[in-house]
Short mmCIF file of C-alpha atoms in Angstrom, two decimals:
data_model
loop_
_atom_site.label_atom_id
_atom_site.label_comp_id
_atom_site.label_asym_id
_atom_site.label_seq_id
_atom_site.Cartn_x
_atom_site.Cartn_y
_atom_site.Cartn_z
CA MET A 716 1.31 -5.48 1.48
CA ASN A 717 3.87 -7.70 3.86
CA ALA A 718 1.95 -11.38 4.40
CA ASN A 719 5.36 -12.83 5.08
CA ALA A 720 4.40 -13.31 9.26
CA SER A 721 1.21 -15.27 10.54
CA LYS A 722 -1.91 -13.41 9.73
CA ARG A 723 -5.39 -13.47 10.74
CA ILE A 724 -7.88 -12.99 7.91
CA VAL A 725 -11.40 -12.46 8.06
CA PHE A 726 -13.84 -12.65 5.38
CA LEU A 727 -16.98 -11.65 5.13
CA GLY A 728 -19.67 -10.92 2.10
CA ASP A 729 -22.63 -12.65 0.90
CA SER A 730 -23.51 -16.52 0.15
CA ILE A 731 -20.64 -15.86 -2.40
CA THR A 732 -17.73 -16.15 0.28
CA ASP A 733 -20.14 -18.26 2.44
CA ASP A 734 -19.10 -21.24 0.15
CA GLY A 735 -15.86 -20.49 0.33
CA THR A 736 -14.13 -22.33 -2.58
CA TYR A 737 -12.10 -19.44 -3.13
CA ILE A 738 -11.21 -19.24 0.65
CA SER A 739 -9.89 -23.08 0.58
CA TYR A 740 -8.20 -22.78 -2.70
CA LEU A 741 -6.38 -19.98 -0.71
CA ASP A 742 -5.65 -22.49 2.33
CA ALA A 743 -4.86 -25.30 0.46
CA PHE A 744 -1.67 -23.49 -1.82
CA PHE A 745 -0.65 -22.35 1.85
CA ARG A 746 -0.18 -25.24 3.36
CA GLN A 747 1.09 -27.14 -0.31
CA GLN A 748 4.41 -24.82 -0.28
CA PRO A 749 7.79 -26.36 0.29
CA ASP A 750 8.30 -24.51 3.35
CA ALA A 751 5.64 -25.62 4.62
CA ARG A 752 5.12 -22.40 6.46
CA HIS A 753 1.14 -22.19 6.61
CA PRO A 754 1.51 -17.24 7.03
CA CYS A 755 -2.78 -17.12 7.90
CA THR A 756 -5.08 -18.78 9.74
CA PHE A 757 -8.61 -17.87 7.56
CA ILE A 758 -11.72 -17.60 9.07
CA ASN A 759 -15.26 -17.20 7.18
CA LEU A 760 -17.82 -15.19 7.86
CA GLY A 761 -19.85 -15.05 5.29
CA VAL A 762 -23.59 -14.94 5.48
CA SER A 763 -25.68 -15.89 2.32
CA SER A 764 -28.40 -12.70 0.94
CA GLU A 765 -26.37 -10.88 3.20
CA THR A 766 -26.08 -7.04 2.11
CA ALA A 767 -24.15 -4.20 3.49
CA SER A 768 -26.86 -1.75 2.59
CA GLY A 769 -29.86 -2.92 4.72
CA LEU A 770 -32.05 -3.55 1.95
CA SER A 771 -34.14 -5.92 0.70
CA GLU A 772 -36.76 -6.98 -2.13
CA PRO A 773 -40.45 -7.33 -1.45
CA ASP A 774 -40.35 -10.68 -2.49
CA HIS A 775 -37.25 -12.19 -0.81
CA PRO A 776 -38.77 -14.64 2.07
CA PHE A 777 -37.71 -12.61 4.12
CA PRO A 778 -36.05 -9.62 5.01
CA ARG A 779 -31.90 -10.04 3.87
CA PRO A 780 -29.38 -10.61 6.71
CA CYS A 781 -27.41 -6.97 7.05
CA ILE A 782 -23.64 -7.28 8.11
CA HIS A 783 -24.24 -4.49 10.10
CA GLU A 784 -26.70 -5.95 12.13
CA ARG A 785 -23.39 -8.67 13.57
CA LEU A 786 -20.48 -7.23 12.64
CA GLU A 787 -19.87 -6.14 16.61
CA ARG A 788 -19.47 -9.41 17.48
CA ALA A 789 -17.96 -11.08 14.01
CA LEU A 790 -15.16 -8.25 14.38
CA SER A 791 -14.27 -9.28 17.84
CA GLU A 792 -14.85 -12.45 17.95
CA SER A 793 -12.98 -13.51 15.08
CA ARG A 794 -10.39 -11.01 16.24
CA PRO A 795 -9.04 -9.72 11.93
CA ASP A 796 -4.89 -9.28 11.60
CA TRP A 797 -7.40 -8.12 8.22
CA THR A 798 -10.09 -8.34 6.76
CA VAL A 799 -11.53 -9.36 3.22
CA ILE A 800 -14.50 -7.72 2.46
CA CYS A 801 -16.73 -8.58 -0.93
CA TYR A 802 -20.15 -7.59 -1.10
CA GLY A 803 -22.56 -6.10 -4.14
CA MET A 804 -24.25 -8.72 -5.53
CA ASN A 805 -27.70 -8.66 -3.25
CA ASP A 806 -26.94 -4.91 -2.47
CA GLY A 807 -28.97 -3.49 -5.76
CA ILE A 808 -31.92 -6.43 -4.96
CA TYR A 809 -31.40 -6.87 -8.66
CA TYR A 810 -33.81 -4.73 -10.12
CA PRO A 811 -32.58 -1.01 -12.22
CA PHE A 812 -30.52 0.74 -10.89
CA SER A 813 -30.79 4.08 -8.89
CA GLU A 814 -29.46 6.57 -6.73
CA GLU A 815 -31.05 6.06 -3.57
CA ARG A 816 -30.42 2.21 -4.06
CA PHE A 817 -27.29 3.04 -5.21
CA ALA A 818 -26.48 5.74 -1.88
CA ALA A 819 -26.91 2.88 0.74
CA TYR A 820 -24.98 0.41 -0.43
CA ARG A 821 -21.35 3.33 -0.61
CA ASP A 822 -22.87 4.31 3.31
CA GLY A 823 -23.33 1.01 3.94
CA MET A 824 -19.34 0.06 3.14
CA ASN A 825 -18.34 2.74 3.91
CA ARG A 826 -19.49 2.55 7.57
CA LEU A 827 -18.29 -1.21 7.43
CA ILE A 828 -14.71 -0.14 6.48
CA GLU A 829 -14.86 2.80 9.03
CA ALA A 830 -15.68 -0.02 11.58
CA VAL A 831 -13.47 -2.48 10.67
CA ARG A 832 -9.95 -0.34 10.89
CA ALA A 833 -11.42 0.50 14.08
CA THR A 834 -9.66 -2.77 15.57
CA GLY A 835 -6.79 -2.44 13.71
CA SER A 836 -7.41 -4.44 11.08
CA LYS A 837 -5.68 -4.02 7.74
CA VAL A 838 -8.69 -3.66 5.87
CA ILE A 839 -9.35 -5.56 1.82
CA VAL A 840 -12.28 -5.35 0.05
CA MET A 841 -12.86 -6.70 -3.26
CA THR A 842 -15.03 -5.97 -6.01
CA PRO A 843 -18.50 -7.37 -6.52
CA PRO A 844 -18.77 -10.13 -8.81
CA PRO A 845 -19.92 -10.01 -12.50
CA PHE A 846 -24.22 -11.17 -12.77
CA ASP A 847 -24.18 -13.77 -15.72
CA ALA A 848 -27.68 -12.98 -17.36
CA ALA A 849 -26.54 -15.97 -20.01
CA SER A 850 -26.10 -18.16 -17.64
CA LEU A 851 -29.41 -17.95 -15.06
CA SER A 852 -30.78 -20.79 -13.73
CA GLY A 853 -34.22 -21.26 -11.80
CA ALA A 854 -35.16 -17.41 -12.01
CA ILE A 855 -37.15 -15.58 -14.82
CA LEU A 856 -35.11 -12.27 -16.13
CA LEU A 857 -36.96 -9.26 -16.43
CA PRO A 858 -36.82 -6.23 -18.37
CA GLU A 859 -36.82 -1.88 -17.26
CA GLY A 860 -40.14 -0.77 -15.48
CA GLU A 861 -41.58 -3.55 -14.48
CA GLU A 862 -42.68 -3.21 -10.69
CA LYS A 863 -41.06 -5.58 -8.65
CA TYR A 864 -37.76 -7.81 -9.13
CA SER A 865 -36.56 -9.84 -6.89
CA TYR A 866 -33.39 -12.20 -7.52
CA LEU A 867 -36.11 -14.76 -8.73
CA THR A 868 -36.63 -12.28 -11.11
CA PRO A 869 -34.40 -10.19 -11.83
CA PHE A 870 -33.42 -7.03 -13.58
CA ILE A 871 -32.02 -8.56 -17.10
CA ARG A 872 -28.85 -6.18 -17.42
CA TYR A 873 -28.07 -6.29 -13.09
CA ASP A 874 -24.43 -6.29 -14.25
CA ASP A 875 -25.22 -3.14 -15.30
CA VAL A 876 -25.82 -2.70 -11.64
CA LEU A 877 -22.57 -4.22 -10.77
CA GLU A 878 -20.22 -2.72 -13.58
CA ARG A 879 -21.79 0.32 -11.28
CA TYR A 880 -20.55 -0.82 -8.05
CA ALA A 881 -17.54 -1.48 -9.28
CA GLU A 882 -16.08 1.68 -10.23
CA TRP A 883 -17.19 2.50 -7.06
CA VAL A 884 -14.56 0.01 -5.17
CA LEU A 885 -12.39 0.59 -7.42
CA GLY A 886 -12.02 3.95 -5.74
CA LEU A 887 -11.61 3.28 -2.84
CA GLU A 888 -7.65 2.57 -2.39
CA SER A 889 -6.85 5.66 -0.46
CA ALA A 890 -9.60 5.36 2.15
CA VAL A 891 -8.56 0.84 2.47
CA ASP A 892 -5.28 -1.31 2.82
CA ALA A 893 -5.71 -2.64 -0.84
CA VAL A 894 -8.90 -3.11 -3.40
CA ILE A 895 -9.08 -6.26 -5.46
CA ALA A 896 -10.47 -6.36 -8.38
CA ILE A 897 -12.10 -10.13 -9.17
CA ARG A 898 -14.95 -8.50 -12.04
CA GLU A 899 -13.50 -8.19 -14.57
CA PRO A 900 -10.84 -10.99 -14.61
CA LEU A 901 -14.38 -13.17 -13.61
CA LEU A 902 -15.02 -11.20 -16.79
CA GLN A 903 -12.63 -12.58 -19.23
CA TYR A 904 -12.80 -15.73 -17.52
CA ILE A 905 -16.38 -16.36 -17.89
CA ALA A 906 -16.07 -15.40 -21.79
CA ALA A 907 -12.79 -17.86 -22.34
CA GLN A 908 -14.96 -20.43 -21.21
CA LYS A 909 -17.49 -19.65 -23.64
CA ASN A 910 -15.59 -19.33 -26.47
CA SER A 911 -14.10 -22.92 -26.21
CA ASN A 912 -17.54 -24.23 -25.61
CA THR A 913 -20.85 -22.77 -26.60
CA ASP A 914 -22.77 -25.01 -23.99
CA TYR A 915 -20.65 -23.31 -20.27
CA ARG A 916 -22.57 -22.30 -17.45
CA TYR A 917 -21.08 -19.96 -15.11
CA GLY A 918 -22.09 -21.83 -12.45
CA ASP A 919 -26.05 -19.87 -11.82
CA GLY A 920 -25.63 -16.47 -13.43
CA ILE A 921 -24.95 -15.43 -9.68
CA HIS A 922 -22.35 -18.27 -8.16
CA PRO A 923 -19.10 -18.90 -9.17
CA ASP A 924 -18.27 -22.39 -10.35
CA ALA A 925 -15.20 -23.52 -9.18
CA GLY A 926 -13.39 -22.15 -12.13
CA GLY A 927 -14.37 -19.14 -11.03
CA HIS A 928 -13.67 -20.17 -7.69
CA TRP A 929 -10.10 -20.52 -8.92
CA VAL A 930 -10.20 -16.88 -10.56
CA ILE A 931 -10.99 -15.39 -7.18
CA ALA A 932 -8.18 -17.22 -5.46
CA GLN A 933 -6.07 -16.27 -7.98
CA THR A 934 -6.19 -12.32 -7.65
CA LEU A 935 -5.65 -13.00 -4.42
CA LEU A 936 -3.24 -14.52 -4.48
CA ARG A 937 -1.45 -12.44 -6.54
CA GLN A 938 -2.73 -9.49 -6.19
CA LEU A 939 -1.99 -9.65 -1.64
CA PHE A 940 0.65 -12.24 -1.76
CA GLN A 941 2.50 -11.55 -4.68
CA GLN A 942 2.47 -15.69 -5.72
CA ASN A 943 1.98 -16.44 -8.96
CA VAL A 944 -0.03 -20.19 -10.02
CA GLU A 945 -0.88 -21.71 -12.86
CA GLN A 946 -1.28 -26.12 -11.34
CA GLY A 947 -5.20 -25.88 -10.42
CA PRO A 948 -6.46 -27.83 -7.47
CA ASP A 949 -7.19 -30.48 -8.99
CA THR A 950 -3.96 -31.88 -8.70
CA TRP A 951 -3.70 -30.64 -4.84
CA PRO A 952 -4.02 -34.76 -3.21
CA ILE A 953 -4.79 -32.57 0.56
CA TYR A 954 -7.70 -30.08 -1.15
CA PRO A 955 -10.66 -32.43 -0.49
CA LEU A 956 -9.44 -32.79 3.14
CA VAL A 957 -8.86 -29.08 3.09
CA TYR A 958 -11.85 -27.96 1.77
CA GLU A 959 -13.91 -30.87 4.83
CA ARG A 960 -11.64 -28.43 7.52
CA HIS A 961 -12.98 -25.49 5.57
CA ARG A 962 -16.80 -25.70 4.86
CA LEU A 963 -16.22 -27.37 9.36
CA LEU A 964 -14.93 -24.57 10.54
CA SER A 965 -16.81 -21.49 8.56
CA ALA A 966 -20.41 -23.04 9.50
CA ALA A 967 -19.11 -23.03 12.89
CA TRP A 968 -17.83 -19.42 13.02
CA LYS A 969 -21.05 -18.88 11.11
CA GLU A 970 -23.37 -19.81 13.25
CA HIS A 971 -20.86 -18.63 16.73
CA VAL A 972 -21.24 -14.87 16.29
CA GLY A 973 -25.21 -15.39 15.13
CA HIS A 974 -26.61 -14.23 11.81
CA THR A 975 -30.35 -13.17 11.04
CA ASN A 976 -30.70 -15.36 7.83
CA GLU A 977 -33.23 -18.12 8.76
CA ASN A 978 -31.58 -20.76 7.21
CA LYS A 979 -29.07 -21.94 9.84
CA ALA A 980 -27.12 -24.09 9.06
CA GLU A 981 -25.99 -27.42 10.93
CA ALA A 982 -22.63 -26.99 12.72
CA LEU A 983 -21.02 -27.75 16.00
CA PRO A 984 -20.22 -25.38 18.58
CA LEU A 985 -17.33 -24.13 17.58
CA ASP A 986 -15.33 -25.44 19.90
CA LYS A 987 -16.13 -28.55 19.14
CA ALA A 988 -15.55 -27.74 15.69
CA ILE A 989 -12.10 -25.82 16.82
CA GLN A 990 -10.93 -29.67 18.16
CA HIS A 991 -12.19 -31.81 15.30
CA GLY A 992 -11.39 -30.24 12.74
CA GLU A 993 -7.19 -30.56 14.62
CA LEU A 994 -8.08 -34.40 13.76
CA LEU A 995 -8.51 -33.94 10.84
CA GLU A 996 -5.49 -31.07 10.28
CA GLY A 997 -3.05 -34.17 11.08
CA GLN A 998 -4.64 -36.04 8.04
CA ILE A 999 -3.84 -33.20 5.92
CA GLN A 1000 -0.17 -33.17 7.62
CA GLU A 1001 0.24 -36.89 7.21
CA LEU A 1002 -1.04 -36.83 3.52
CA LEU A 1003 1.25 -33.80 2.75
CA GLN A 1004 4.57 -35.83 4.62
CA ALA A 1005 4.32 -39.09 1.95
CA TYR A 1006 3.38 -36.79 -1.12
CA ARG A 1007 6.42 -35.17 -0.14
CA ASN A 1008 8.24 -37.90 0.52
CA GLY A 1009 6.98 -39.20 -2.73
#
């Protein structure tokens, strides 16, 4: 895909996207390039707990949001050139595999892809990230055969479900503009971390740690932008400000578009957030200039 021209890139997904650390890494990376040309405007529209399937486990504290409840407004307001989609973690609702739930995920994803493509946006789909049972915190793992499961009492081999979903996503290449396989790089990262530190935990088992987000960002940089980068964000002096700006705008965009997650973020109105973001942008540019001048 040609990433040379300026693009509005919108991210749709669940809490992993809502967190947005990997998106802020992309933003900070491009700002630091020597030619100072930033090819993208990144808009994070991730919503925690969301699905593409419309499913929700009985013990979830509220019905899980579904992207289709807000999709038309999300696309009309953000006007993406590219749309990056990442669903799956919540779509199996933490139960053992079932054909019925799998069909709901496939149908939801296919409808999402069709709706995005109808706007003229390019469609980029990421595989679901892994579920690492050994790292799970604040939850009780359950064996097969239980009556009910949830994100607090998940199926112990729920990652097997996500593997089936990821295999299906990998087969979407003819239906989308790009498929980004983040599952395998993350599994390799987790294995390497555990090999070097037996006490290592991959975030909370569901949500990646900062290193996992960096793996996602590196994979997107490599596959979408043909950029190979090893030096991580810990060495980037502008990153704290870029992250602050990202979270400010992400919260504003999410509430501007609207969603059915009962937990509403504290957010400025979008126009006010954009104004404040411009002030942060000025600080970022000053810091970049000072850094380049030594």
